[in-house]
């Protein structure tokens, strides 16, 4: 019997996404998405566990030569099952709220020891909870926060290990909403002011100046800005050592970007380039490296499955209206982000020699959601194969900043989430119900 070539998914290195056509139907690893949509309804988030583990492994391999801990940035995707999957493979976590701290506790308690706490607006109760959990490191973003941390550490007789999150004034080309490394941004402390603040911390008995931290933004594709930022940080660390501080950690933040389009993208090469840039920035500095990748780990492992409700023409424009909306995936509305959209049924190949359809108004469509906002779109003037009501579409690369940024806007229940692990499919979050939606309200 001849083996069906199409039945073997390509090796993961050759495909930056776990979604492949088999027998003309789209699959996530072993799972048929058409079946999953029928069983679980839409909109539906689907993730590949194998893909998530693979991305984590790429990071581990790339930094194998340097002592390091990978602290996955929870805000990218905070599902408990995904946190547990990562924690079991040795990951720590970057949190930005007391809520995310609770998620770590619930997902995998021992991982609390590998938590770093970032964010410009930490509140007293959040600092207290993190002190009690004995987290690894507070990334402090202002002098006022440092004073509050000192006071809370003293009140609880707990030593607080901290790093100042410095602002290296490095420009990284990305969307203005997710660029953070310039002095005009609200994040971090001017790197020039850091030395004197560390000096003042010496007088605070319950503070341990254990590291220096930096994070210059998100979805950064060129790696040079990472090297530039780390060069500035390592030079600060040398000064701090001269001042008698025992600096053991260097937190390089997150921010490594992915390719949301269709150009060839080799994640292994990308993370290797990133590691080379950080290594260059580190020079001979041997402090324990903390890495906070979010998007790079989870974005391409996940996708949002949606059903077409209507196809409607307004003059020359064609609108494909889906059952997913901006409340389910806000990235296009918020950042003008691009997501590839592919049909669940593989479109027929063009016969050899025949030109693909020209890009006319005919096959260009706007893919939009049902929410009452003109900003509720997934794609504009996109060339798609013909679609009709009831067809299923997949919005790719929605694993990061997808589910974690959902809302109940328009009183829409949040989608369900599935984690595919080899042959097994696990419902990791059920679809919200009307009862869930109304539960906190008082009449
Ligand atoms: C958002 C964030 C990250 C993760 O960024 P990605 O682009 O998803 O890798 C890491 N560290 C901090 C401090 C962040 O705010």
XYZ file of C-alpha atoms and ligand atoms in Angstrom:
458
model
C 0.000 0.000 0.000
C 1.370 3.401 -0.879
C 1.704 5.904 1.899
C -0.271 9.083 1.507
C 2.264 11.892 1.524
C -0.368 14.478 2.368
C -1.244 12.620 5.574
C 2.156 13.389 7.103
C 2.331 16.867 8.544
C 5.513 18.671 7.548
C 8.262 18.770 10.199
C 7.506 21.589 12.590
C 10.659 23.508 11.592
C 9.397 23.886 8.013
C 6.032 25.324 9.022
C 5.871 28.162 11.540
C 2.270 27.141 12.351
C 0.676 23.867 13.472
C -2.234 24.243 11.036
C -2.093 22.094 7.902
C -4.502 20.780 5.260
C -4.989 17.038 5.231
C -7.373 15.491 2.754
C -8.340 19.080 1.887
C -9.475 19.879 5.417
C -7.603 22.038 7.892
C -6.158 20.275 10.939
C -4.404 21.409 14.092
C -1.811 18.659 14.518
C -3.996 15.531 14.608
C -7.335 17.276 15.104
C -9.826 18.042 12.352
C -11.063 21.604 12.849
C -14.389 20.970 11.093
C -15.240 18.324 13.670
C -14.076 20.530 16.548
C -16.257 23.414 15.341
C -19.271 21.099 15.199
C -18.576 19.751 18.701
C -17.636 22.964 20.481
C -19.219 25.739 18.430
C -17.605 28.939 17.221
C -15.887 31.317 17.776
C -13.328 28.901 19.179
C -9.668 29.296 20.118
C -7.511 26.291 19.245
C -3.903 25.772 20.387
C -1.263 23.132 19.718
C 0.538 21.947 22.854
C 3.285 20.428 20.718
C 3.912 23.778 19.074
C 4.045 25.662 22.399
C 6.558 23.173 23.812
C 8.598 23.392 20.638
C 8.846 27.191 20.867
C 9.907 26.998 24.520
C 12.539 24.432 23.546
C 13.861 26.752 20.807
C 14.478 29.380 23.483
C 16.123 26.894 25.833
C 18.419 25.643 23.073
C 19.367 29.129 21.877
C 20.411 30.210 25.382
C 21.909 26.900 26.501
C 25.401 28.425 26.799
C 24.304 31.055 29.344
C 22.679 30.448 32.745
C 19.088 31.557 32.213
C 15.426 31.238 33.192
C 12.626 31.709 30.706
C 9.851 33.681 32.392
C 6.942 33.420 29.967
C 4.964 36.700 29.882
C 1.518 35.671 31.099
C -0.311 38.610 29.591
C 0.208 37.156 26.096
C -2.066 34.228 26.976
C -2.997 33.507 30.550
C -4.965 30.247 30.229
C -4.203 28.032 33.227
C -3.678 24.900 31.134
C -1.089 26.687 29.001
C 0.693 28.047 32.078
C 0.786 24.541 33.550
C 2.144 23.103 30.304
C 4.972 25.656 30.296
C 5.694 25.383 34.040
C 6.050 21.599 33.792
C 8.765 22.178 31.228
C 10.665 24.437 33.594
C 9.365 27.868 32.648
C 9.008 30.702 35.122
C 6.636 33.614 34.580
C 6.558 37.362 34.067
C 3.457 38.767 35.743
C 1.963 42.253 35.627
C -0.789 41.977 38.254
C -1.935 40.225 41.400
C -4.411 38.362 39.211
C -1.617 36.857 37.154
C 0.150 35.873 40.391
C -2.984 33.926 41.362
C -2.910 32.202 37.980
C 0.630 30.949 38.636
C -0.384 29.705 42.086
C -3.305 27.825 40.584
C -1.491 26.462 37.521
C 1.720 25.270 39.190
C 2.539 26.473 42.697
C 6.276 25.653 42.660
C 6.662 28.099 39.756
C 5.984 31.026 42.146
C 9.707 30.882 42.930
C 10.403 31.735 39.290
C 8.082 34.730 39.008
C 9.214 38.226 38.076
C 6.723 41.030 38.675
C 6.638 43.890 36.128
C 4.273 46.830 35.663
C 4.134 50.562 36.394
C 1.157 50.515 38.740
C 1.671 47.848 41.385
C -0.701 48.247 44.314
C -0.048 47.475 47.975
C -2.137 44.284 47.995
C -0.305 43.030 44.894
C 3.118 43.718 46.391
C 2.061 42.008 49.635
C 0.805 38.924 47.801
C 4.039 38.693 45.805
C 6.193 39.111 48.933
C 4.230 36.366 50.682
C 4.673 34.117 47.638
C 8.451 34.748 47.788
C 8.721 35.541 44.085
C 12.116 35.740 42.427
C 12.228 39.420 41.513
C 10.294 42.690 41.534
C 10.894 44.779 38.431
C 10.505 48.241 39.938
C 9.433 51.000 37.577
C 9.656 54.166 39.730
C 11.294 55.562 42.855
C 7.899 55.827 44.540
C 7.273 52.135 43.895
C 10.678 51.300 45.393
C 9.743 53.143 48.579
C 6.419 51.321 48.801
C 8.192 47.989 48.215
C 10.695 48.794 51.004
C 7.872 49.671 53.397
C 5.835 46.542 52.616
C 8.917 44.286 52.847
C 9.721 45.745 56.264
C 6.110 45.422 57.446
C 6.120 41.727 56.532
C 9.754 41.047 57.486
C 10.437 39.705 54.005
C 13.472 40.522 51.908
C 12.414 41.888 48.512
C 14.763 41.099 45.655
C 14.396 43.832 43.092
C 15.684 45.065 39.762
C 15.090 48.570 38.505
C 13.473 48.426 35.104
C 15.628 50.928 33.301
C 14.626 52.822 30.215
C 17.625 52.579 27.886
C 16.285 55.192 25.417
C 16.574 52.716 22.527
C 14.250 52.981 19.555
C 12.656 49.731 18.395
C 10.542 49.816 15.289
C 7.090 48.514 16.168
C 3.557 49.795 16.687
C 3.593 52.901 18.942
C 1.208 51.239 21.420
C 3.687 48.414 22.070
C 6.965 50.341 21.943
C 8.271 50.990 25.462
C 12.009 51.721 25.434
C 12.112 55.480 24.815
C 12.237 58.123 27.547
C 8.880 59.450 26.291
C 7.205 56.176 27.369
C 5.679 55.596 30.784
C 7.816 52.511 31.425
C 10.962 52.149 33.484
C 13.405 54.578 35.064
C 15.822 56.755 33.097
C 19.001 54.669 32.933
C 21.051 57.758 33.872
C 19.169 58.084 37.164
C 19.391 54.386 38.059
C 22.779 54.388 39.776
C 21.796 56.919 42.428
C 18.499 55.129 43.094
C 20.343 51.827 43.672
C 22.633 53.746 46.032
C 19.635 55.050 48.000
C 18.243 51.493 48.216
C 21.337 50.428 50.146
C 19.926 52.205 53.169
C 16.746 50.160 53.006
C 17.360 47.026 55.008
C 14.646 44.831 53.476
C 15.590 45.532 49.882
C 18.037 43.360 47.964
C 19.219 45.020 44.742
C 19.558 41.714 42.913
C 19.350 42.702 39.265
C 18.730 45.142 36.458
C 15.836 44.822 34.059
C 14.906 46.166 30.632
C 12.047 45.650 28.151
C 11.960 47.797 25.030
C 8.654 46.751 23.467
C 6.797 44.028 21.640
C 6.664 42.538 18.119
C 10.243 43.677 17.457
C 11.593 42.016 14.316
C 15.121 43.490 14.052
C 17.357 42.236 16.831
C 19.869 45.123 16.957
C 17.822 47.219 19.428
C 17.933 44.290 21.895
C 21.747 44.267 21.673
C 21.921 48.053 22.104
C 19.675 47.937 25.173
C 21.704 45.152 26.802
C 24.992 46.932 26.119
C 23.689 49.892 28.127
C 22.411 47.628 30.886
C 25.700 45.698 31.234
C 27.622 48.932 31.489
C 25.257 50.039 34.282
C 25.798 46.686 36.028
C 29.566 47.235 35.978
C 29.017 50.609 37.693
C 26.662 49.054 40.231
C 29.219 46.367 41.092
C 31.816 49.093 41.650
C 29.304 50.692 44.015
C 29.226 47.449 45.995
C 25.876 46.012 44.861
C 25.599 42.264 44.504
C 23.874 42.118 41.087
C 23.062 38.513 40.102
C 20.254 38.882 37.545
C 19.929 40.603 34.230
C 16.363 40.645 32.940
C 16.328 41.212 29.176
C 12.526 41.433 28.918
C 10.512 40.051 26.023
C 9.481 41.482 22.699
C 10.813 39.118 20.046
C 8.449 39.387 17.065
C 6.991 36.839 14.695
C 5.897 37.019 11.065
C 2.137 37.484 10.806
C 2.272 37.285 7.012
C 3.202 34.694 4.448
C 6.901 35.382 3.910
C 9.239 32.534 4.821
C 9.795 32.638 8.566
C 12.100 30.294 10.416
C 11.471 30.633 14.148
C 14.604 28.651 15.056
C 16.765 31.031 13.051
C 14.973 34.050 14.501
C 15.527 32.987 18.098
C 19.161 32.127 17.310
C 19.664 35.642 15.911
C 18.010 37.070 19.000
C 20.273 35.027 21.295
C 23.334 36.161 19.335
C 22.277 39.811 19.725
C 21.752 39.429 23.477
C 25.071 37.611 23.831
C 26.770 40.460 21.992
C 25.122 42.972 24.335
C 26.148 40.920 27.383
C 29.833 40.768 26.437
C 31.614 39.097 29.350
C 28.747 39.721 31.778
C 27.842 36.410 33.373
C 24.816 37.307 35.514
C 21.862 34.911 35.379
C 19.762 35.897 32.374
C 15.998 36.242 32.711
C 14.003 36.196 29.481
C 10.354 37.192 29.209
C 9.064 36.026 25.823
C 5.296 36.034 25.368
C 4.231 36.411 21.765
C 7.071 34.322 20.316
C 6.068 31.318 22.442
C 2.314 31.351 21.953
C 1.195 33.505 18.988
C 1.581 30.969 16.209
C 0.484 27.986 18.293
C -3.055 29.349 18.354
C -5.790 30.409 15.978
C -9.368 31.613 16.140
C -11.948 29.508 14.363
C -15.022 31.395 13.192
C -18.110 30.755 11.082
C -19.365 33.003 8.300
C -22.830 34.336 9.116
C -23.565 36.481 6.077
C -21.971 37.741 2.888
C -23.234 41.186 2.036
C -22.563 43.649 -0.754
C -22.734 47.418 -0.223
C -22.134 49.068 -3.572
C -18.737 47.843 -4.740
C -17.730 46.419 -1.361
C -18.242 42.880 -0.174
C -18.422 42.164 3.543
C -17.904 38.738 5.020
C -19.592 38.858 8.424
C -18.269 36.321 10.927
C -19.513 35.128 14.297
C -16.235 36.296 15.887
C -15.869 39.998 16.576
C -13.451 42.530 17.987
C -14.411 41.433 21.498
C -12.933 37.992 20.645
C -9.784 39.286 18.911
C -9.055 42.985 19.200
C -5.619 43.154 17.578
C -6.784 44.360 14.133
C -8.959 47.078 15.707
C -6.405 48.106 18.339
C -3.092 47.885 16.459
C -4.227 47.597 12.836
C -2.620 44.181 13.112
C -2.603 41.781 10.169
C -3.870 38.227 10.621
C -3.857 35.704 7.796
C -7.322 34.263 7.221
C -7.648 30.863 5.608
C -10.653 28.692 4.785
C -11.156 25.380 6.561
C -11.738 23.674 3.191
C -8.611 23.864 1.059
C -9.376 25.963 -2.016
C -9.034 24.206 -5.384
C -5.619 24.717 -6.939
C -5.484 26.841 -10.098
C -5.037 24.583 -13.110
C -1.457 24.697 -14.409
C -0.813 27.656 -16.697
C -3.904 29.519 -15.547
C -3.227 32.898 -13.970
C -4.516 33.419 -10.456
C -7.539 35.703 -10.248
C -6.607 39.360 -10.608
C -7.085 41.405 -7.456
C -10.320 43.124 -8.380
C -13.177 44.282 -6.204
C -14.732 40.922 -7.047
C -12.534 38.744 -4.868
C -11.427 41.407 -2.375
C -13.526 41.425 0.767
C -13.689 42.991 4.198
C -13.913 40.387 6.934
C -15.859 41.933 9.795
C -17.486 40.931 13.072
C -21.000 41.503 14.399
C -20.048 44.195 16.936
C -21.614 47.624 16.475
C -18.387 49.492 15.683
C -16.809 50.284 12.327
C -13.515 49.316 13.974
C -14.798 45.750 14.249
C -12.892 44.250 11.334
C -10.368 41.438 10.881
C -9.245 42.312 7.367
C -9.891 44.999 4.795
C -9.665 44.575 1.031
C -8.367 41.042 1.502
C -8.246 38.578 -1.383
C -10.020 35.444 -0.203
C -11.250 32.391 -2.086
C -15.046 32.550 -2.529
C -16.838 32.189 0.816
C -20.485 31.631 1.612
C -22.566 31.589 4.780
C -21.794 28.706 7.146
C -18.220 28.326 5.846
C -15.522 28.124 8.511
C -12.527 30.459 8.497
C -9.365 30.364 10.591
C -7.671 33.542 11.821
C -4.023 32.583 12.188
C -1.433 33.641 14.783
C -4.097 34.520 17.340
C -2.515 32.620 20.259
C -0.943 35.748 21.759
C -2.947 38.799 22.833
C -6.071 37.079 21.516
C -7.988 35.377 24.297
C -6.156 37.455 26.926
C -7.578 40.654 25.427
C -11.150 39.429 24.962
C -14.059 41.299 26.496
C -17.815 40.980 26.860
C -18.465 44.079 24.734
C -21.945 43.981 23.180
C -22.809 41.424 25.901
C -21.090 38.689 23.948
C -19.917 35.615 25.871
C -16.221 34.835 25.505
C -15.188 31.934 23.253
C -14.159 28.450 24.380
C -10.533 27.283 24.177
C -9.161 23.898 23.113
C -5.661 22.554 23.637
C -4.660 19.873 21.140
C -1.987 17.534 22.469
C -1.102 14.822 19.979
C -4.175 12.664 19.635
C -6.067 14.256 22.520
C -8.188 17.382 22.469
C -8.835 19.077 25.761
C -11.421 21.739 26.467
C -9.352 24.109 28.630
C -11.996 26.801 28.945
C -15.690 26.327 28.313
C -17.681 28.882 26.384
C -19.180 31.538 28.644
C -22.903 31.383 29.259
C -25.528 34.068 29.743
C -25.452 33.160 33.428
C -21.674 33.873 33.571
C -22.261 37.197 31.873
C -24.897 38.390 34.308
C -23.475 36.823 37.483
C -21.703 39.885 38.976
C -24.622 42.272 38.441
C -27.042 43.378 41.147
C -30.572 44.505 40.527
C 4.428 42.453 27.397
C 5.704 42.209 28.106
C 6.501 41.110 27.777
C 6.174 40.166 26.651
O 6.284 40.778 25.398
P 6.183 39.874 24.080
O 6.287 40.866 22.990
O 4.874 39.193 24.112
O 7.332 38.933 24.098
C 7.651 40.890 28.514
N 8.008 41.712 29.527
C 7.273 42.802 29.873
C 7.716 43.648 30.980
C 6.100 43.085 29.169
O 5.376 44.165 29.501
